[in-house]
Coordinates of C-alpha atoms and ligand atoms in Angstrom, one line a residue:
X1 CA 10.8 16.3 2.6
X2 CA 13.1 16.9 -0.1
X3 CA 11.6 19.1 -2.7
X4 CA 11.8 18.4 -6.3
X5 CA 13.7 22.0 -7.0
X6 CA 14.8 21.4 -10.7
X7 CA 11.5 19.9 -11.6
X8 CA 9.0 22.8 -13.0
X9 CA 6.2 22.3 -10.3
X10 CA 3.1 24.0 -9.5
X11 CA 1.9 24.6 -6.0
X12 CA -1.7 23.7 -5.1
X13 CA -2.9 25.9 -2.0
X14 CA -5.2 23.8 -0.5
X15 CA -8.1 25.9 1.1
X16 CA -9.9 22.7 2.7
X17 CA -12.0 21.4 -0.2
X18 CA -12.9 17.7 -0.8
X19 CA -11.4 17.2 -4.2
X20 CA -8.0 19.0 -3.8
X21 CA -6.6 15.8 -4.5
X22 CA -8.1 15.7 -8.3
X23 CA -6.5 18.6 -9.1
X24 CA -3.7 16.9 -8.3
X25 CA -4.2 13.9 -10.0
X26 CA -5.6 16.3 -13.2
X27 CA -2.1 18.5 -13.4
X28 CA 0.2 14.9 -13.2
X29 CA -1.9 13.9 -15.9
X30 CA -0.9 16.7 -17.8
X31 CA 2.4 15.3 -17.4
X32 CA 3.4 18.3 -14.8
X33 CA 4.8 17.5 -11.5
X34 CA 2.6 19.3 -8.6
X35 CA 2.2 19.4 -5.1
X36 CA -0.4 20.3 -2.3
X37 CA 0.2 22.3 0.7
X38 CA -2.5 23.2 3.2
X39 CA -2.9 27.2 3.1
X40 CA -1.3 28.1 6.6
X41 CA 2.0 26.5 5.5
X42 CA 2.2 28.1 1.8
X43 CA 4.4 30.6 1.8
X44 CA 7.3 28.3 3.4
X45 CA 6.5 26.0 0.3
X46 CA 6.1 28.8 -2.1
X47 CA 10.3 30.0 -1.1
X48 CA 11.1 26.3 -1.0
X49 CA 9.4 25.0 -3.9
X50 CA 9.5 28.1 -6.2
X51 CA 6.9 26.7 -8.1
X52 CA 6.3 27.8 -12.2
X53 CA 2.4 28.6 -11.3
X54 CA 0.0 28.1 -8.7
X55 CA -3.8 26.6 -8.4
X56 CA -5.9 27.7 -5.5
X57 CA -8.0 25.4 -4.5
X58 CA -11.9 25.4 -3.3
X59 CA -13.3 25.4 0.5
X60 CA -15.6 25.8 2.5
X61 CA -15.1 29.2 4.1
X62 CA -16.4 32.6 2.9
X63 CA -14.1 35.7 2.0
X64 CA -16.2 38.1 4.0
X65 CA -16.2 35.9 7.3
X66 CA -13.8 37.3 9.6
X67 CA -10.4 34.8 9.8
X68 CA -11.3 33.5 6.3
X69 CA -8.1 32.0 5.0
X70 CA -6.0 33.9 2.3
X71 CA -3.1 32.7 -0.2
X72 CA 0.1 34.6 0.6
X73 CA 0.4 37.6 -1.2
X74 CA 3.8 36.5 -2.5
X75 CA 2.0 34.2 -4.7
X76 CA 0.4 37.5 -6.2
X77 CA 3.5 39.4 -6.3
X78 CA 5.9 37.1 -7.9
X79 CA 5.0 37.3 -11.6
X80 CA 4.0 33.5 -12.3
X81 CA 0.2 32.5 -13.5
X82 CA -2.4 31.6 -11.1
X83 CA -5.8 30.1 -11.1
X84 CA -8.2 30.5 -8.1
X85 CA -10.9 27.9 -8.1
X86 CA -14.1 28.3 -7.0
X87 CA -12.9 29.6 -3.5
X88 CA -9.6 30.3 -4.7
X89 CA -11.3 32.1 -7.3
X90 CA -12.9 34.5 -4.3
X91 CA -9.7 34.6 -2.6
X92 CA -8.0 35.8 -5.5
X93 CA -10.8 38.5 -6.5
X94 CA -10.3 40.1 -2.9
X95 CA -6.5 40.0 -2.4
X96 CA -6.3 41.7 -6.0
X97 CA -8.2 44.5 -4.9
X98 CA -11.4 43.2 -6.0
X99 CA -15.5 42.9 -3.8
X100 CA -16.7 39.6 -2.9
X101 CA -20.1 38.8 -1.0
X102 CA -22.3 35.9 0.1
X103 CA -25.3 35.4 -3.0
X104 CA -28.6 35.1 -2.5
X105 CA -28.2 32.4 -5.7
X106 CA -26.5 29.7 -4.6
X107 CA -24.9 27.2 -7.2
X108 CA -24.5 23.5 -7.0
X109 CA -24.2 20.9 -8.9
X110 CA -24.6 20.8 -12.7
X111 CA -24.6 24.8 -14.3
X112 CA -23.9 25.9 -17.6
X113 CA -20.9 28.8 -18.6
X114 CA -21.7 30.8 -21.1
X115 CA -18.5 32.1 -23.1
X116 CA -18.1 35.5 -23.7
X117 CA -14.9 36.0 -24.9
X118 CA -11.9 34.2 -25.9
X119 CA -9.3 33.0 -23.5
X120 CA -6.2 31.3 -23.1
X121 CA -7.5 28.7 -20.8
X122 CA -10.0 27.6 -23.6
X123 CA -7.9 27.5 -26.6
X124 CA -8.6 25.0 -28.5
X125 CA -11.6 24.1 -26.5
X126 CA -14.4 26.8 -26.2
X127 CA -15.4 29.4 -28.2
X128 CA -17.4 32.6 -28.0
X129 CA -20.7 32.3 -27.8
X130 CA -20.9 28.6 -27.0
X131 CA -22.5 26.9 -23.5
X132 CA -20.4 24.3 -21.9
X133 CA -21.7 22.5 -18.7
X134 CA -19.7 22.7 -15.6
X135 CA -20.2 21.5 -12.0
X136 CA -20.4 24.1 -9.7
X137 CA -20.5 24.5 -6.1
X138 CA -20.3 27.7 -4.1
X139 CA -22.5 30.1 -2.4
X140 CA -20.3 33.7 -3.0
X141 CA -20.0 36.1 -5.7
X142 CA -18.2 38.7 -7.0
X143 CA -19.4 41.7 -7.4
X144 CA -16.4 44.2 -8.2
X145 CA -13.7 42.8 -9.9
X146 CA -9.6 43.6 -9.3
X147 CA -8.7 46.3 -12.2
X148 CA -7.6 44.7 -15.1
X149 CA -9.6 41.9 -14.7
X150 CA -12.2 40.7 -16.8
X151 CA -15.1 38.6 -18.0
X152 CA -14.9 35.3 -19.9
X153 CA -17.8 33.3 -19.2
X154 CA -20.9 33.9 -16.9
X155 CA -23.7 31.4 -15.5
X156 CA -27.1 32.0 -14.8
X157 CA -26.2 32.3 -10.8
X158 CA -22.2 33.4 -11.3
X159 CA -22.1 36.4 -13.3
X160 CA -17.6 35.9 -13.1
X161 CA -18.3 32.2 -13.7
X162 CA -14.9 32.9 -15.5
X163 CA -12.8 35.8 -15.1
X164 CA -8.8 36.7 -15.6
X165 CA -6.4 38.9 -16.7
X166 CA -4.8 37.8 -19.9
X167 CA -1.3 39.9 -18.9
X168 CA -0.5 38.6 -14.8
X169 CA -1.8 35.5 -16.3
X170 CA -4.1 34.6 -13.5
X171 CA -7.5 33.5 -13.6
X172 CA -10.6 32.5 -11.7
X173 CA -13.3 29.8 -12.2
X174 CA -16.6 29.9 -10.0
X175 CA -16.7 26.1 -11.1
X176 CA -14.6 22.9 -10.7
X177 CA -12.7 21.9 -13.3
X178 CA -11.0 19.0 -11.3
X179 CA -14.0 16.8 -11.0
X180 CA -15.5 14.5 -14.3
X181 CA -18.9 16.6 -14.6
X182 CA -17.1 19.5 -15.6
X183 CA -16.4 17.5 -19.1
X184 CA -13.9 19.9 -20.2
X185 CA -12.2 20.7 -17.1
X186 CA -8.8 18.2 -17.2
X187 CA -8.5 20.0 -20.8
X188 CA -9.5 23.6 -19.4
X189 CA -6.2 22.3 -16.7
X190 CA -4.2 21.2 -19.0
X191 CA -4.3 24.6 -21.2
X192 CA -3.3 26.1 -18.0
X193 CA -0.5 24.4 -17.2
X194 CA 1.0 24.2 -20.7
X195 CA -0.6 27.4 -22.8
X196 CA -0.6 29.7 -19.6
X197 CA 2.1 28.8 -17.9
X198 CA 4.0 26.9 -20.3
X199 CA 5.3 24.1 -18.9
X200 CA 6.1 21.4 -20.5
X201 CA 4.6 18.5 -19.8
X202 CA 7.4 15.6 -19.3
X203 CA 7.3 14.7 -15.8
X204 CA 6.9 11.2 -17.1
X205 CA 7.6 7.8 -14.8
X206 CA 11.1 7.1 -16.9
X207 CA 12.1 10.7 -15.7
X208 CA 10.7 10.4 -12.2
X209 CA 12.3 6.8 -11.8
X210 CA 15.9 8.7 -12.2
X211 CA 15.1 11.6 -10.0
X212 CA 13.9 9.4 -7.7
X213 CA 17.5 7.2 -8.1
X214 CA 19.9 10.2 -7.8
X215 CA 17.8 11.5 -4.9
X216 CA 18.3 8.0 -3.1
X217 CA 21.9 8.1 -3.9
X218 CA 22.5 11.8 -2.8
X219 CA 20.9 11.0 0.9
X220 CA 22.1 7.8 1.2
X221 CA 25.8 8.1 0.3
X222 CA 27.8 5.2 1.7
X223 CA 24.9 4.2 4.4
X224 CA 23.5 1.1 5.0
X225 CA 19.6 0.5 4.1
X226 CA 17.0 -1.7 5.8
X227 CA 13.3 -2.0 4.2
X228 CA 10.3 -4.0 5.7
X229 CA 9.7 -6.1 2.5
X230 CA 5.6 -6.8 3.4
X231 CA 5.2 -8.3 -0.6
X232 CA 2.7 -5.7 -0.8
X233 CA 2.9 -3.1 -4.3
X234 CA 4.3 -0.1 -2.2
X235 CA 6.9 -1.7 0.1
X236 CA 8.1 -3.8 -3.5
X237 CA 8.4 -0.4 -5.0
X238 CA 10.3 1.3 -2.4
X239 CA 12.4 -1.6 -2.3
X240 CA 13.3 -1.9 -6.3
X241 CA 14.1 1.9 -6.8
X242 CA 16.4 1.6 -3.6
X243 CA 18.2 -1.4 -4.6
X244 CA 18.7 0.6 -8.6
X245 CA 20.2 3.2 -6.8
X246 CA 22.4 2.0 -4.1
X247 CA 22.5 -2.0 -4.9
X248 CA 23.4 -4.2 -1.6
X249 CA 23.4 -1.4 0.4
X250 CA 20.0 -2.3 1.1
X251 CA 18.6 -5.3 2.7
X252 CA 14.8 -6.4 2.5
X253 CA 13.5 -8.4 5.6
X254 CA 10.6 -10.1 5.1
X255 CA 8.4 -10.8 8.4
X256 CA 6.3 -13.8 7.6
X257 CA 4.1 -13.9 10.6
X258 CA 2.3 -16.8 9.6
X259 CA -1.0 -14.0 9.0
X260 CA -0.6 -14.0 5.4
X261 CA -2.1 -15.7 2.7
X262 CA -1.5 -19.5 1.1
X263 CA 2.0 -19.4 -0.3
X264 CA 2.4 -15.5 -0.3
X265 CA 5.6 -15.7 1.7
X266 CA 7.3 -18.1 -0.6
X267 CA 6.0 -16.3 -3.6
X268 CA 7.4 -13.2 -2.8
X269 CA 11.0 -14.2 -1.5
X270 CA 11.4 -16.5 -4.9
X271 CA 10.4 -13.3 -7.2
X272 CA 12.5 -11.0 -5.5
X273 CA 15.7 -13.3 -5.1
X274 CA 15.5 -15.2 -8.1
X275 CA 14.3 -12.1 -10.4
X276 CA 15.7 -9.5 -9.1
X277 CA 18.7 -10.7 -7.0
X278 CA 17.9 -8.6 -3.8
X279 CA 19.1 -9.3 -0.7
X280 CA 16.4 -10.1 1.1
X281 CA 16.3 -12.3 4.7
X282 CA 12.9 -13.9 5.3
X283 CA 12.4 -14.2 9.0
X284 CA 9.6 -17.3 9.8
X285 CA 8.2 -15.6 13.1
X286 CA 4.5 -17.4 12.7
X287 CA 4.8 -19.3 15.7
X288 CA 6.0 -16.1 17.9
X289 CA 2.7 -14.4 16.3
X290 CA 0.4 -17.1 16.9
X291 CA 0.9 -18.3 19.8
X292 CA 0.5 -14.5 21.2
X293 CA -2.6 -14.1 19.3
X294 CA -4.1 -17.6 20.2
X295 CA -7.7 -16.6 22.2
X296 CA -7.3 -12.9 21.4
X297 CA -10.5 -11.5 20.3
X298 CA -10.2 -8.0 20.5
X299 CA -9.6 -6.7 17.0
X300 CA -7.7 -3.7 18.8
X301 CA -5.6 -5.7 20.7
X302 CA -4.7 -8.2 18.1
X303 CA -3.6 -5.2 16.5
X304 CA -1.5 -4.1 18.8
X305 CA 0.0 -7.4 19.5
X306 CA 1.3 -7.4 15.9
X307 CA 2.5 -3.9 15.2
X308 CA 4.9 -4.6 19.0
X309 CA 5.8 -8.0 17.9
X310 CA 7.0 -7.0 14.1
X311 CA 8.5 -4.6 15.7
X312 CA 10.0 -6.6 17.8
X313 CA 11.2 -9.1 15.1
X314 CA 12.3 -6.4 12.9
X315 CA 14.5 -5.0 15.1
X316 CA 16.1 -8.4 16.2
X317 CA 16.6 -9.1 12.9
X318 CA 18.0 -5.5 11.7
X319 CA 20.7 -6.2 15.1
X320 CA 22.3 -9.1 13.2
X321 CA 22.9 -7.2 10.4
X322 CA 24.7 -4.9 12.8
X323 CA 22.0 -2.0 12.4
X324 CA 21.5 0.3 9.6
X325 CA 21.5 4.2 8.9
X326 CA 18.2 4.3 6.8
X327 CA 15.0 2.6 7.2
X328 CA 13.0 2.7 3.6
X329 CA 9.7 2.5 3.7
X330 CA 6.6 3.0 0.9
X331 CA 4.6 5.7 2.5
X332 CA 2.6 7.4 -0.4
X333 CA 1.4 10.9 -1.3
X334 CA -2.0 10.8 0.2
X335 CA -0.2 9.9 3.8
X336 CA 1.9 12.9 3.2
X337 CA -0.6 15.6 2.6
X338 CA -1.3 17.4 5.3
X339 CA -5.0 17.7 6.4
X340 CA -6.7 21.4 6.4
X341 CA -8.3 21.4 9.6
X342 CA -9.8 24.6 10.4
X343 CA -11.2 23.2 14.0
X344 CA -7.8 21.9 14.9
X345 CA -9.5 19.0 16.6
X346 CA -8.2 15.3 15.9
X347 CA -10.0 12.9 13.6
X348 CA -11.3 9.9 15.6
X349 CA -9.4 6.6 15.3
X350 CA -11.1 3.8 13.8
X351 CA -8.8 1.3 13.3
X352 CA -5.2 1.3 14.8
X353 CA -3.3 0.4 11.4
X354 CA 0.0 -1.3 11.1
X355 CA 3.4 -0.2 10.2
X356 CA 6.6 0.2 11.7
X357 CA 6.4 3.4 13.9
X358 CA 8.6 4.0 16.5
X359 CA 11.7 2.3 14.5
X360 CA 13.1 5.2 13.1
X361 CA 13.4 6.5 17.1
X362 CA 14.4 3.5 18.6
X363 CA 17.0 2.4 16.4
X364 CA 18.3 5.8 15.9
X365 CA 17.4 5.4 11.5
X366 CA 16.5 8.0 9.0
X367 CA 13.5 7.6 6.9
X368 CA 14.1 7.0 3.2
X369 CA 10.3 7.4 1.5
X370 CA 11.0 7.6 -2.4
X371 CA 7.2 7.2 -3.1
X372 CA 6.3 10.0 -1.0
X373 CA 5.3 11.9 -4.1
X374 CA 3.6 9.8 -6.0
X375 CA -0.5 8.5 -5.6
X376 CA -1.1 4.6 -5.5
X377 CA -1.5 4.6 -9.5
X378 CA 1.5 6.2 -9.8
X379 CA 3.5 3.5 -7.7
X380 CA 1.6 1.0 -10.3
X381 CA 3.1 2.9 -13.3
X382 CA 6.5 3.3 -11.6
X383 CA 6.5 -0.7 -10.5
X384 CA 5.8 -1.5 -14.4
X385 CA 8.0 0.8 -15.1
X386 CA 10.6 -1.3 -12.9
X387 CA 9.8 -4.4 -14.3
X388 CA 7.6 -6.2 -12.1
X389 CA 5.3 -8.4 -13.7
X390 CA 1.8 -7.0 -14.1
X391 CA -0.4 -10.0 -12.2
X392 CA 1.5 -8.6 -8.8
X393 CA 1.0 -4.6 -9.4
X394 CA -2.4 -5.5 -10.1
X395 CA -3.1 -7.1 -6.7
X396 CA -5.6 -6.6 -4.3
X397 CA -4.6 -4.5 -1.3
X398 CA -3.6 -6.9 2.2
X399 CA -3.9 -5.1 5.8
X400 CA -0.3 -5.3 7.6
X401 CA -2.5 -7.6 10.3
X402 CA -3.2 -10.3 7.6
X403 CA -5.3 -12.9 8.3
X404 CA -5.5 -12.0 12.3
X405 CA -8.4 -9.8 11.4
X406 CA -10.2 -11.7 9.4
X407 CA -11.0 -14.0 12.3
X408 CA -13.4 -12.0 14.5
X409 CA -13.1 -13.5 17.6
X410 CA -9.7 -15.8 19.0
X411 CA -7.3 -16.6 16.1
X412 CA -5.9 -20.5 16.6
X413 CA -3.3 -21.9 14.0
X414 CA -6.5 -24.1 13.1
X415 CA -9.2 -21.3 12.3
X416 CA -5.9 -19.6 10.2
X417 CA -5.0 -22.9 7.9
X418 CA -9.2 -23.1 7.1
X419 CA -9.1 -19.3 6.4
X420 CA -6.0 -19.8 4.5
X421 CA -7.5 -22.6 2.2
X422 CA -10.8 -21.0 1.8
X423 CA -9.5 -17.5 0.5
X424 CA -7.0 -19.4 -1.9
X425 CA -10.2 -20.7 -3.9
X426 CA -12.2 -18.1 -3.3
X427 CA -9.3 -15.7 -5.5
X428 CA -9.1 -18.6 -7.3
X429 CA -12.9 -18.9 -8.6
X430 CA -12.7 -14.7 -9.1
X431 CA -9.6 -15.1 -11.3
X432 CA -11.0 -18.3 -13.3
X433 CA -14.4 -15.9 -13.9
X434 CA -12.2 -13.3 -15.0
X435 CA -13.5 -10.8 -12.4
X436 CA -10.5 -10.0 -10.7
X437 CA -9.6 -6.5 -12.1
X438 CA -12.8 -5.3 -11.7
X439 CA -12.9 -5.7 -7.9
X440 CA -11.0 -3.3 -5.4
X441 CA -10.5 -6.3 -2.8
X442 CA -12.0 -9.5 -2.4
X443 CA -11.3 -12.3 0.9
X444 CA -12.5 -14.5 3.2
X445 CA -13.8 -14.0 6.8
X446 CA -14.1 -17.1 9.1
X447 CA -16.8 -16.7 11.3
X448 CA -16.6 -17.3 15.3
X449 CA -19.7 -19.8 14.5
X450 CA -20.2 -23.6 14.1
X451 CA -23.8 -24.1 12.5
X452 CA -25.7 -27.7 11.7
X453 CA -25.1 -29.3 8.4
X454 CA -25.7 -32.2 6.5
X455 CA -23.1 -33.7 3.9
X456 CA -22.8 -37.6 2.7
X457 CA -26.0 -38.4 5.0
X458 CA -23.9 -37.3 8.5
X459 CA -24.8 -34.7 10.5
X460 CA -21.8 -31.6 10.5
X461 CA -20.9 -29.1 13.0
X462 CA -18.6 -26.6 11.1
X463 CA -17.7 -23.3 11.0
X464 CA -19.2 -20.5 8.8
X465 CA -17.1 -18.5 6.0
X466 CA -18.5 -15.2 4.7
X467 CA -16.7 -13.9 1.4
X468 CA -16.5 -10.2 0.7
X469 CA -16.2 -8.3 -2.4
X470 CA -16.0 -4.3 -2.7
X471 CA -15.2 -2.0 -5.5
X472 CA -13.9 0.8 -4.3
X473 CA -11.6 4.2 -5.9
X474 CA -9.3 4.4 -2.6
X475 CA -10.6 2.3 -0.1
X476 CA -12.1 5.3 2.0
X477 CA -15.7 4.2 0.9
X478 CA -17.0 1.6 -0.8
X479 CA -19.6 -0.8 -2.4
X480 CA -19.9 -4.5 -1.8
X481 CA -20.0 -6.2 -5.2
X482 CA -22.7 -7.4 -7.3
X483 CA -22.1 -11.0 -8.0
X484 CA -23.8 -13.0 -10.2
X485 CA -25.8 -15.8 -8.1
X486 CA -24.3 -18.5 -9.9
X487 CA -20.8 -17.6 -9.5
X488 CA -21.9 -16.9 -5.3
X489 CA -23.5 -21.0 -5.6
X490 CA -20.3 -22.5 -7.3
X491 CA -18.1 -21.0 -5.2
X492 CA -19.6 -21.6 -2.1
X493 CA -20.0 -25.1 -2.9
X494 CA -15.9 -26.0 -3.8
X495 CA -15.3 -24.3 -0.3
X496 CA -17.8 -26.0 1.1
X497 CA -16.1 -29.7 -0.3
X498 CA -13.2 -28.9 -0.9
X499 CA -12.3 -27.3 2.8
X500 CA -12.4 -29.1 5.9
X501 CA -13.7 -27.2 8.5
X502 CA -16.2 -25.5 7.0
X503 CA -19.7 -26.1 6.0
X504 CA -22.1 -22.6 5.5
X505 CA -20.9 -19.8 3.5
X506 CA -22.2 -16.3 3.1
X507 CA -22.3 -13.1 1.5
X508 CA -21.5 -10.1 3.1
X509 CA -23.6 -7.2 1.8
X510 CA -22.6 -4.1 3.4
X511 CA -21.0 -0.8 1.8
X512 CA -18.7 1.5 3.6
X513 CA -19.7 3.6 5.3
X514 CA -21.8 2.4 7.2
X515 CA -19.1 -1.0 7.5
X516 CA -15.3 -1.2 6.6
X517 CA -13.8 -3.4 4.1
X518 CA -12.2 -5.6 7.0
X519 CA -14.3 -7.0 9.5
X520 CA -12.2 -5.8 12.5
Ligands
LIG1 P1 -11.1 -0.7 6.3 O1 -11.3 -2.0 6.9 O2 -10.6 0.3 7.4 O3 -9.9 -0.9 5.3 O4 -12.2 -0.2 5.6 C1 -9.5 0.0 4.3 C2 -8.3 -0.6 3.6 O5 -7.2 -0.6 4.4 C3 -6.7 -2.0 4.6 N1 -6.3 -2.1 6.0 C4 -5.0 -2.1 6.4 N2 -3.9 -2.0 5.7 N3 -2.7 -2.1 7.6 C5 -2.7 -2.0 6.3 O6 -1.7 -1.9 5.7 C6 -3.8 -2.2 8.4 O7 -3.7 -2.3 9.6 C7 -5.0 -2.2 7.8 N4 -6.3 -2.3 8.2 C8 -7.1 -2.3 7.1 C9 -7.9 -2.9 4.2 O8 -7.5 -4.1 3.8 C10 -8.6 -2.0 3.1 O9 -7.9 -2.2 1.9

């Protein structure tokens, strides 16, 4: 990955704690660029990214178990401020020189910090003698600190809830600061990044947007660029900041494999050609995906079918343009980061999800990934920030298998047009109540069952349609959502007239875990 070298960055040594992520998200919000690296693989970073300060995050482990990861001593020795948190903070007390041992008094959840002393990290924010509520979560203390270290804050169970030295600049919190029930903590961040370490904080979109274009330019050159348009927010993205920076170089194909939603196909190809001038080949391949889905009702196998057949169709298609050096695609940061794993074991696979690996080999392309540094609400920023109009970074996420999987048991071109219909009002009726925004993902399912009905005094036969509605913060969990009955009643009942085909509807109540979003 190309690393951001004249951007002032701080390095995040990940240590295999749940919520690395949010302090993150909590330093780019202090308008500082930063990035994650999993603690086996810092000191590589920490030479290549020669980053202005360092955070080091929580984990699990324990400082006096034998193996327990470290953070490179370079990061000690090099002169630039660092904050140990909660872990980190351990981590940092022994590799200064300092005594750390497993407590009797173990922390978690909500504690309170009192503050002893004043501090750079809580200019500003806390002073002496005041009690501040933080969210704590550890099981270790300290109980000799490194010389020239000191006391700032102590909790009833964490006598160094907060401890530093004001010279090396580095300093350790027993709590989190990264999560929302530390109230002060994005602020208690902030001061570190911009008092401690004074960075300034203007790694804003405008700035990253011409990074990101002289970046583009620098490993593209002269080179030809192909991007798998899928009308989705990420692959648009990609595809925008490509085209700013190396025009019709790039070409967008767009595989409509007859899996996607009423219209989308059309929609896309007339905003990207008639705003933006792209070049941009739509490829109509529904009747090759189809007919090789029709009676397949293994969700894994459907899945399969479409990943090898756009793969198929992509490459066909990228032939009779007479190949290309680059192949761009929209993977984001979360993709990037790697894992901490201290087992080493692989994670089970749930769902086999659809992209285009494999390309890159075959057709002998490099990979251009300008999002790769960026989180999904960061790609929403940077799309506004490109000019696309705000119903379409707004929209709800679509799986790469479309519609396939949202007919459990065998797809037919029939079951797809009475999907099709019934999720175009469904979105419809969630727009009209102005509920759209506030749901992560909403669609229908069309159910492999015909139930007994009774409309216009004739018996019906028809197929059932259950709708599904989750909020969610990144799709890795989520709640359904809490409809009003009336809303679930008129909806059900346009479907129910308005498409033929289908005479029940229902409601699908299930959170994740224990379900996922999709049905297959
Ligand atoms: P699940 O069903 O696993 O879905 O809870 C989580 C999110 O991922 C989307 N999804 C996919 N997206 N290719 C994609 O690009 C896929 O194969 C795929 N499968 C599921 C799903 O719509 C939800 O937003």
């Amino acid at each position: 990955m190309p690393a951001m070298k004249n951007t002032d960055t701080v390095l995040i040594i990940d240590f295999g704690s749940q919520v690395t992520q949010l302090i993150a998200r909590r330093v780019r919000e202090a308008g500082v660029h930063s990035e994650i690296v999993p603690f086996q693989s810092a000191e590589a970073a920490f030479k290549r990214i020669e980053p202005k300060a360092v955070i080091l995050s929580g984990g699990p482990a324990s400082t006096h178990e034998a193996g327990s990861p470290r953070a490179p001593q370079i990061v000690f020795e090099a002169g630039i401020p660092v904050l140990g948190i909660c872990y980190g903070q351990m981590a940092m007390c022994v590799q200064m020189g300092g005594v750390a041992e497993a407590s009797d008094h173990r922390e978690f959840g909500r504690a309170f910090v009192q503050v002893e002393k004043d501090c750079p990290l809580f200019d500003g924010l806390w002073a002496t003698g005041q009690r501040h509520q933080v969210w704590m979560s550890h099981g270790d203390r300290v109980i000799s600190l490194p010389d020239g270290f000191q006391i700032f804050g102590r909790s009833e169970g964490a006598p160094f809830a907060v401890f530093g030295n004001v010279e090396k600049k580095m300093y350790g919190l027993m709590f989190h600061p990264e999560v929302v029930h530390t109230p002060d903590g994005a602020k208690l961040l902030r001061n570190f990044v911009h008092g401690v370490a004074g960075i300034e904080g203007d790694w804003t979109m405008s700035a990253y947007r011409d990074k990101a274009v002289a970046d583009i330019r620098a490993q593209v050159g002269k080179g030809k660029v192909i991007c798998a348009l899928s009308g989705g927010v990420d692959s648009s993205v990609a595809a925008l900041l490509i085209h700013e920076a190396v025009g019709d170089q790039l070409t967008c194909i767009l595989v409509d494999h007859g899996l996607m939603r009423k219209d989308e196909a059309k929609n896309v190809v007339a905003m990207f050609r008639e705003h933006y001038n792209l070049p941009l080949i739509m490829v109509d391949a529904a009747d090759r995906f189809v007919s090789a889905l029709e009676g397949e009702s293994d969700p894994e196998k459907k899945r399969k079918t479409i990943g090898r057949l756009f793969i198929e169709v992509f490459e066909e298609e990228a032939k009779k343009l007479g190949g290309a050096d680059f192949l761009a695609q929209g993977t984001l940061y979360p993709d990037v980061i790697e894992s901490v794993s201290f087992s080493g074991g692989p994670s089970v696979t749930i769902k086999s999800h659809h992209n285009v690996g494999g390309l890159p080999e075959r057709m002998n392309m490099q990979l251009v990934e300008p999002l790769r540094e960026l989180f999904k609400d960061e790609v929403r920023a940077l799309g506004k920030e490109l000019g696309l109009p705000e119903h379409f970074i707004g929209r709800h996420p679509f799986p790469g298998p479309g519609l396939a999987i949202r007919c459990p048991g065998g797809v037919t071109r029939e079951k797809l047009d009475i999907l099709r219909e019934a999720d175009a009002i469904y979105l419809d009726e969630i727009r009209k109540a102005g509920l759209y925004d506030a749901i992560w993902q909403a669609f229908a399912v069309l159910l492999p069952v015909q139930t007994v009905g009774v409309m216009g005094d004739g018996r019906t036969y028809e197929f059932v349609c259950a709708l599904r509605a989750v909020t969610s913060v990144d799709g890795m969990t989520a709640d359904f959502y809490h409809y009003d009955m009336g809303f679930l009643g008129a909806t059900a009942t346009r479907i129910i007239n308005e498409v033929r085909g289908i005479n029940r509807v229902v409601y699908d109540v299930t959170s994740k875990p224990p379900g996922t979003i999709e049905w297959e």
